[in-house]
Amino acid sequence: MGQGYSGDIMVDASFNDAMIGMLKKTIGTQLVSLECLKLDKFDRTFAYATMTTSASRIEFADEEQLIAYLGTTEDWPILTCRTIPNDDHYEPFTNQTSHKYPLLGTVQTIEIINETIMFPDDEYELTRTLCIYIHTDQGTVSIGALSLFAEDLTVGMNTVPIVLPSIQEVEQAWREHPDDDVRVTRSVVQVQ
């Protein structure tokens, strides 16, 4: 959880061991494509993206989940991943067409960026997965849940890693009042 703080309510919505193990199985495989609703001019798509490799398909989802939040429960967009069958036609939304984008390279390493948001005055902290960097021999594929309160995925394909919002920006976004004590830390899980 958070570093240097031990709140009464600690919610861990980051990738679990099964999700990390699933990503680890992609190391050494060839990337094929990414399927999602058409990317906007900021390289964002809504809620879902599926990455196909030479061995598997993994769906990344940034969708609302009910979590404990400051004495109640709230729906927050949380990034998750799961395998889906290779032979399934991918259509996360009815009446909308998915677009297929080519991916390049063989997966070499993966970095999972987790973010912990702490509210010391309320004795609460939330850890969530913010972004995944899939490093290949031909660039990096990035999939990030960068919008704090929206079900959007930001995607970078065959390029340098996408830029994360600064910790100061995240702290400011979580403050309801200018003097609220909000602290944000980030950690990296290396998958090799």
PDB file of C-alpha atoms in Angstrom:
ATOM      1  CA  MET A   1       0.000   0.000   0.000  1.00  0.00           C
ATOM      2  CA  GLY A   2       1.105   3.566   0.584  1.00  0.00           C
ATOM      3  CA  GLN A   3       4.612   4.293   1.693  1.00  0.00           C
ATOM      4  CA  GLY A   4       5.013   5.881   5.112  1.00  0.00           C
ATOM      5  CA  TYR A   5       1.288   5.942   5.913  1.00  0.00           C
ATOM      6  CA  SER A   6      -0.977   3.330   7.410  1.00  0.00           C
ATOM      7  CA  GLY A   7      -4.605   4.444   7.176  1.00  0.00           C
ATOM      8  CA  ASP A   8      -7.605   2.734   8.680  1.00  0.00           C
ATOM      9  CA  ILE A   9      -9.193   2.117   5.266  1.00  0.00           C
ATOM     10  CA  MET A  10      -6.828   0.841   2.593  1.00  0.00           C
ATOM     11  CA  VAL A  11      -8.296  -0.143  -0.753  1.00  0.00           C
ATOM     12  CA  ASP A  12      -6.032  -2.004  -3.174  1.00  0.00           C
ATOM     13  CA  ALA A  13      -7.531  -1.920  -6.674  1.00  0.00           C
ATOM     14  CA  SER A  14      -4.196  -2.477  -8.436  1.00  0.00           C
ATOM     15  CA  PHE A  15      -3.454  -5.464 -10.672  1.00  0.00           C
ATOM     16  CA  ASN A  16      -3.589  -8.673  -8.644  1.00  0.00           C
ATOM     17  CA  ASP A  17      -1.173 -11.614  -8.916  1.00  0.00           C
ATOM     18  CA  ALA A  18      -3.325 -13.369 -11.544  1.00  0.00           C
ATOM     19  CA  MET A  19      -3.323 -10.278 -13.784  1.00  0.00           C
ATOM     20  CA  ILE A  20       0.434  -9.826 -13.372  1.00  0.00           C
ATOM     21  CA  GLY A  21       0.970 -13.523 -14.158  1.00  0.00           C
ATOM     22  CA  MET A  22      -1.149 -13.179 -17.293  1.00  0.00           C
ATOM     23  CA  LEU A  23       0.992 -10.261 -18.479  1.00  0.00           C
ATOM     24  CA  LYS A  24       4.185 -12.178 -17.666  1.00  0.00           C
ATOM     25  CA  LYS A  25       3.108 -14.915 -20.098  1.00  0.00           C
ATOM     26  CA  THR A  26       3.290 -12.376 -22.952  1.00  0.00           C
ATOM     27  CA  ILE A  27       7.058 -11.919 -22.546  1.00  0.00           C
ATOM     28  CA  GLY A  28       8.762 -13.373 -25.597  1.00  0.00           C
ATOM     29  CA  THR A  29       5.591 -13.298 -27.702  1.00  0.00           C
ATOM     30  CA  GLN A  30       5.082 -11.217 -30.820  1.00  0.00           C
ATOM     31  CA  LEU A  31       2.609  -8.334 -30.623  1.00  0.00           C
ATOM     32  CA  VAL A  32      -0.020  -8.396 -33.373  1.00  0.00           C
ATOM     33  CA  SER A  33      -2.713  -5.766 -32.835  1.00  0.00           C
ATOM     34  CA  LEU A  34      -4.743  -3.584 -30.519  1.00  0.00           C
ATOM     35  CA  GLU A  35      -8.532  -3.460 -30.929  1.00  0.00           C
ATOM     36  CA  CYS A  36     -10.711  -0.730 -29.447  1.00  0.00           C
ATOM     37  CA  LEU A  37     -13.222   1.914 -30.399  1.00  0.00           C
ATOM     38  CA  LYS A  38     -11.614   4.448 -32.713  1.00  0.00           C
ATOM     39  CA  LEU A  39      -8.939   6.489 -30.948  1.00  0.00           C
ATOM     40  CA  ASP A  40      -9.622  10.213 -30.665  1.00  0.00           C
ATOM     41  CA  LYS A  41      -7.048  12.902 -31.502  1.00  0.00           C
ATOM     42  CA  PHE A  42      -5.569  12.499 -27.998  1.00  0.00           C
ATOM     43  CA  ASP A  43      -5.128   8.719 -28.476  1.00  0.00           C
ATOM     44  CA  ARG A  44      -7.952   7.920 -26.074  1.00  0.00           C
ATOM     45  CA  THR A  45     -10.663   5.309 -26.337  1.00  0.00           C
ATOM     46  CA  PHE A  46     -13.622   4.476 -24.132  1.00  0.00           C
ATOM     47  CA  ALA A  47     -13.306   1.772 -21.481  1.00  0.00           C
ATOM     48  CA  TYR A  48     -11.903  -1.244 -23.389  1.00  0.00           C
ATOM     49  CA  ALA A  49      -8.913  -2.258 -25.509  1.00  0.00           C
ATOM     50  CA  THR A  50      -7.765  -5.742 -26.479  1.00  0.00           C
ATOM     51  CA  MET A  51      -4.142  -6.586 -27.235  1.00  0.00           C
ATOM     52  CA  THR A  52      -3.480  -9.633 -29.391  1.00  0.00           C
ATOM     53  CA  THR A  53      -0.118 -11.402 -29.253  1.00  0.00           C
ATOM     54  CA  SER A  54       1.111 -14.496 -31.057  1.00  0.00           C
ATOM     55  CA  ALA A  55      -0.062 -16.536 -28.049  1.00  0.00           C
ATOM     56  CA  SER A  56      -3.036 -14.798 -26.426  1.00  0.00           C
ATOM     57  CA  ARG A  57      -5.523 -11.942 -26.254  1.00  0.00           C
ATOM     58  CA  ILE A  58      -5.754  -9.661 -23.250  1.00  0.00           C
ATOM     59  CA  GLU A  59      -8.585  -7.235 -22.669  1.00  0.00           C
ATOM     60  CA  PHE A  60      -7.781  -4.085 -20.694  1.00  0.00           C
ATOM     61  CA  ALA A  61     -10.825  -2.437 -19.132  1.00  0.00           C
ATOM     62  CA  ASP A  62     -11.207   0.856 -17.291  1.00  0.00           C
ATOM     63  CA  GLU A  63     -14.683   0.428 -15.921  1.00  0.00           C
ATOM     64  CA  GLU A  64     -16.520   1.455 -12.798  1.00  0.00           C
ATOM     65  CA  GLN A  65     -16.257  -0.775  -9.768  1.00  0.00           C
ATOM     66  CA  LEU A  66     -17.818  -0.307  -6.370  1.00  0.00           C
ATOM     67  CA  ILE A  67     -15.105   0.438  -3.784  1.00  0.00           C
ATOM     68  CA  ALA A  68     -15.002   1.696  -0.203  1.00  0.00           C
ATOM     69  CA  TYR A  69     -14.514   5.454  -0.175  1.00  0.00           C
ATOM     70  CA  LEU A  70     -14.418   7.688   2.904  1.00  0.00           C
ATOM     71  CA  GLY A  71     -17.062   5.888   4.941  1.00  0.00           C
ATOM     72  CA  THR A  72     -19.305   4.909   2.051  1.00  0.00           C
ATOM     73  CA  THR A  73     -18.983   3.106  -1.275  1.00  0.00           C
ATOM     74  CA  GLU A  74     -18.539   4.764  -4.649  1.00  0.00           C
ATOM     75  CA  ASP A  75     -18.241   3.674  -8.265  1.00  0.00           C
ATOM     76  CA  TRP A  76     -14.737   4.508  -9.522  1.00  0.00           C
ATOM     77  CA  PRO A  77     -13.150   3.595 -12.855  1.00  0.00           C
ATOM     78  CA  ILE A  78     -10.549   0.917 -12.137  1.00  0.00           C
ATOM     79  CA  LEU A  79      -8.088  -0.534 -14.680  1.00  0.00           C
ATOM     80  CA  THR A  80      -8.130  -4.334 -14.928  1.00  0.00           C
ATOM     81  CA  CYS A  81      -7.127  -6.981 -17.459  1.00  0.00           C
ATOM     82  CA  ARG A  82      -8.230 -10.491 -18.371  1.00  0.00           C
ATOM     83  CA  THR A  83      -7.586 -13.032 -21.100  1.00  0.00           C
ATOM     84  CA  ILE A  84     -10.234 -13.605 -23.728  1.00  0.00           C
ATOM     85  CA  PRO A  85     -10.434 -16.476 -26.225  1.00  0.00           C
ATOM     86  CA  ASN A  86      -8.402 -16.039 -29.420  1.00  0.00           C
ATOM     87  CA  ASP A  87     -11.307 -17.021 -31.626  1.00  0.00           C
ATOM     88  CA  ASP A  88     -13.832 -14.517 -30.246  1.00  0.00           C
ATOM     89  CA  HIS A  89     -14.901 -11.611 -32.414  1.00  0.00           C
ATOM     90  CA  TYR A  90     -14.162  -8.582 -30.258  1.00  0.00           C
ATOM     91  CA  GLU A  91     -17.115  -6.207 -29.895  1.00  0.00           C
ATOM     92  CA  PRO A  92     -17.291  -4.679 -26.411  1.00  0.00           C
ATOM     93  CA  PHE A  93     -20.191  -2.433 -27.457  1.00  0.00           C
ATOM     94  CA  THR A  94     -23.165  -3.346 -29.604  1.00  0.00           C
ATOM     95  CA  ASN A  95     -23.734  -1.195 -32.693  1.00  0.00           C
ATOM     96  CA  GLN A  96     -20.202   0.243 -32.572  1.00  0.00           C
ATOM     97  CA  THR A  97     -17.299  -0.942 -34.655  1.00  0.00           C
ATOM     98  CA  SER A  98     -13.953  -1.742 -33.118  1.00  0.00           C
ATOM     99  CA  HIS A  99     -10.853  -0.591 -34.949  1.00  0.00           C
ATOM    100  CA  LYS A 100      -7.753  -2.746 -35.256  1.00  0.00           C
ATOM    101  CA  TYR A 101      -4.342  -1.062 -34.953  1.00  0.00           C
ATOM    102  CA  PRO A 102      -1.121  -2.944 -35.802  1.00  0.00           C
ATOM    103  CA  LEU A 103       1.437  -3.498 -33.060  1.00  0.00           C
ATOM    104  CA  LEU A 104       5.105  -4.276 -33.609  1.00  0.00           C
ATOM    105  CA  GLY A 105       7.819  -6.174 -31.819  1.00  0.00           C
ATOM    106  CA  THR A 106       8.472  -8.952 -29.375  1.00  0.00           C
ATOM    107  CA  VAL A 107       7.573  -8.298 -25.729  1.00  0.00           C
ATOM    108  CA  GLN A 108      10.725  -7.987 -23.617  1.00  0.00           C
ATOM    109  CA  THR A 109       9.656  -6.411 -20.316  1.00  0.00           C
ATOM    110  CA  ILE A 110       6.547  -4.895 -18.784  1.00  0.00           C
ATOM    111  CA  GLU A 111       6.204  -2.133 -16.234  1.00  0.00           C
ATOM    112  CA  ILE A 112       3.027  -1.712 -14.212  1.00  0.00           C
ATOM    113  CA  ILE A 113       2.711   1.765 -12.714  1.00  0.00           C
ATOM    114  CA  ASN A 114       0.626   1.853  -9.534  1.00  0.00           C
ATOM    115  CA  GLU A 115      -0.554   5.024  -7.868  1.00  0.00           C
ATOM    116  CA  THR A 116      -1.548   5.406  -4.215  1.00  0.00           C
ATOM    117  CA  ILE A 117      -3.765   8.325  -3.220  1.00  0.00           C
ATOM    118  CA  MET A 118      -3.690   9.023   0.529  1.00  0.00           C
ATOM    119  CA  PHE A 119      -6.027  11.154   2.625  1.00  0.00           C
ATOM    120  CA  PRO A 120      -4.242  11.209   6.018  1.00  0.00           C
ATOM    121  CA  ASP A 121      -6.915  13.338   7.730  1.00  0.00           C
ATOM    122  CA  ASP A 122      -9.565  10.779   6.766  1.00  0.00           C
ATOM    123  CA  GLU A 123      -7.308   7.740   7.342  1.00  0.00           C
ATOM    124  CA  TYR A 124      -8.001   6.474   3.830  1.00  0.00           C
ATOM    125  CA  GLU A 125      -5.863   5.380   0.908  1.00  0.00           C
ATOM    126  CA  LEU A 126      -6.562   3.933  -2.522  1.00  0.00           C
ATOM    127  CA  THR A 127      -4.024   2.104  -4.672  1.00  0.00           C
ATOM    128  CA  ARG A 128      -4.849   1.617  -8.335  1.00  0.00           C
ATOM    129  CA  THR A 129      -2.997   0.627 -11.488  1.00  0.00           C
ATOM    130  CA  LEU A 130      -2.441   3.762 -13.528  1.00  0.00           C
ATOM    131  CA  CYS A 131      -0.607   2.494 -16.605  1.00  0.00           C
ATOM    132  CA  ILE A 132       1.075  -0.486 -18.234  1.00  0.00           C
ATOM    133  CA  TYR A 133       4.183  -0.082 -20.372  1.00  0.00           C
ATOM    134  CA  ILE A 134       4.832  -3.066 -22.641  1.00  0.00           C
ATOM    135  CA  HIS A 135       8.406  -2.709 -23.890  1.00  0.00           C
ATOM    136  CA  THR A 136       9.298  -4.481 -27.127  1.00  0.00           C
ATOM    137  CA  ASP A 137      12.342  -4.592 -29.367  1.00  0.00           C
ATOM    138  CA  GLN A 138      10.544  -2.022 -31.579  1.00  0.00           C
ATOM    139  CA  GLY A 139       9.180   0.497 -29.094  1.00  0.00           C
ATOM    140  CA  THR A 140       6.666   0.626 -26.273  1.00  0.00           C
ATOM    141  CA  VAL A 141       2.944  -0.019 -26.140  1.00  0.00           C
ATOM    142  CA  SER A 142       1.294   1.971 -23.342  1.00  0.00           C
ATOM    143  CA  ILE A 143      -2.184   1.521 -21.940  1.00  0.00           C
ATOM    144  CA  GLY A 144      -3.142   3.977 -19.236  1.00  0.00           C
ATOM    145  CA  ALA A 145      -6.157   4.940 -17.168  1.00  0.00           C
ATOM    146  CA  LEU A 146      -5.002   8.541 -16.918  1.00  0.00           C
ATOM    147  CA  SER A 147      -8.408  10.181 -16.476  1.00  0.00           C
ATOM    148  CA  LEU A 148      -9.105  10.066 -12.767  1.00  0.00           C
ATOM    149  CA  PHE A 149     -12.871  10.077 -12.934  1.00  0.00           C
ATOM    150  CA  ALA A 150     -13.673   8.848 -16.461  1.00  0.00           C
ATOM    151  CA  GLU A 151     -13.633   5.413 -18.076  1.00  0.00           C
ATOM    152  CA  ASP A 152     -11.052   6.365 -20.713  1.00  0.00           C
ATOM    153  CA  LEU A 153      -7.933   4.529 -21.805  1.00  0.00           C
ATOM    154  CA  THR A 154      -5.000   6.452 -23.251  1.00  0.00           C
ATOM    155  CA  VAL A 155      -2.983   4.376 -25.711  1.00  0.00           C
ATOM    156  CA  GLY A 156       0.509   4.701 -27.121  1.00  0.00           C
ATOM    157  CA  MET A 157       1.560   2.260 -29.829  1.00  0.00           C
ATOM    158  CA  ASN A 158       5.042   1.380 -31.084  1.00  0.00           C
ATOM    159  CA  THR A 159       6.520   4.577 -29.666  1.00  0.00           C
ATOM    160  CA  VAL A 160       7.955   6.069 -26.490  1.00  0.00           C
ATOM    161  CA  PRO A 161       5.920   5.549 -23.283  1.00  0.00           C
ATOM    162  CA  ILE A 162       2.950   7.868 -22.785  1.00  0.00           C
ATOM    163  CA  VAL A 163       3.488  10.688 -20.312  1.00  0.00           C
ATOM    164  CA  LEU A 164       1.715  10.353 -16.987  1.00  0.00           C
ATOM    165  CA  PRO A 165       0.071  13.314 -15.266  1.00  0.00           C
ATOM    166  CA  SER A 166       2.325  14.811 -12.604  1.00  0.00           C
ATOM    167  CA  ILE A 167       1.817  13.845  -8.981  1.00  0.00           C
ATOM    168  CA  GLN A 168       0.934  17.480  -8.257  1.00  0.00           C
ATOM    169  CA  GLU A 169      -1.837  17.382 -10.890  1.00  0.00           C
ATOM    170  CA  VAL A 170      -3.271  14.224  -9.350  1.00  0.00           C
ATOM    171  CA  GLU A 171      -3.142  15.648  -5.823  1.00  0.00           C
ATOM    172  CA  GLN A 172      -4.921  18.790  -7.002  1.00  0.00           C
ATOM    173  CA  ALA A 173      -7.618  16.809  -8.816  1.00  0.00           C
ATOM    174  CA  TRP A 174      -8.444  14.851  -5.649  1.00  0.00           C
ATOM    175  CA  ARG A 175      -8.682  17.926  -3.407  1.00  0.00           C
ATOM    176  CA  GLU A 176     -12.210  19.132  -2.722  1.00  0.00           C
ATOM    177  CA  HIS A 177     -10.831  22.193  -0.911  1.00  0.00           C
ATOM    178  CA  PRO A 178      -7.447  23.890  -1.467  1.00  0.00           C
ATOM    179  CA  ASP A 179      -6.214  23.016   2.032  1.00  0.00           C
ATOM    180  CA  ASP A 180      -7.159  19.297   1.907  1.00  0.00           C
ATOM    181  CA  ASP A 181      -4.217  17.024   2.729  1.00  0.00           C
ATOM    182  CA  VAL A 182      -3.876  14.671  -0.252  1.00  0.00           C
ATOM    183  CA  ARG A 183      -0.677  12.756  -0.953  1.00  0.00           C
ATOM    184  CA  VAL A 184       0.148  10.687  -4.006  1.00  0.00           C
ATOM    185  CA  THR A 185       2.961   8.194  -4.513  1.00  0.00           C
ATOM    186  CA  ARG A 186       3.789   5.916  -7.417  1.00  0.00           C
ATOM    187  CA  SER A 187       5.472   2.550  -7.567  1.00  0.00           C
ATOM    188  CA  VAL A 188       6.593   0.329 -10.420  1.00  0.00           C
ATOM    189  CA  VAL A 189       6.124  -3.429 -10.686  1.00  0.00           C
ATOM    190  CA  GLN A 190       8.721  -4.869 -13.086  1.00  0.00           C
ATOM    191  CA  VAL A 191       7.515  -7.931 -14.994  1.00  0.00           C
ATOM    192  CA  GLN A 192      10.295  -9.912 -16.668  1.00  0.00           C
TER     193      GLN A 192
END
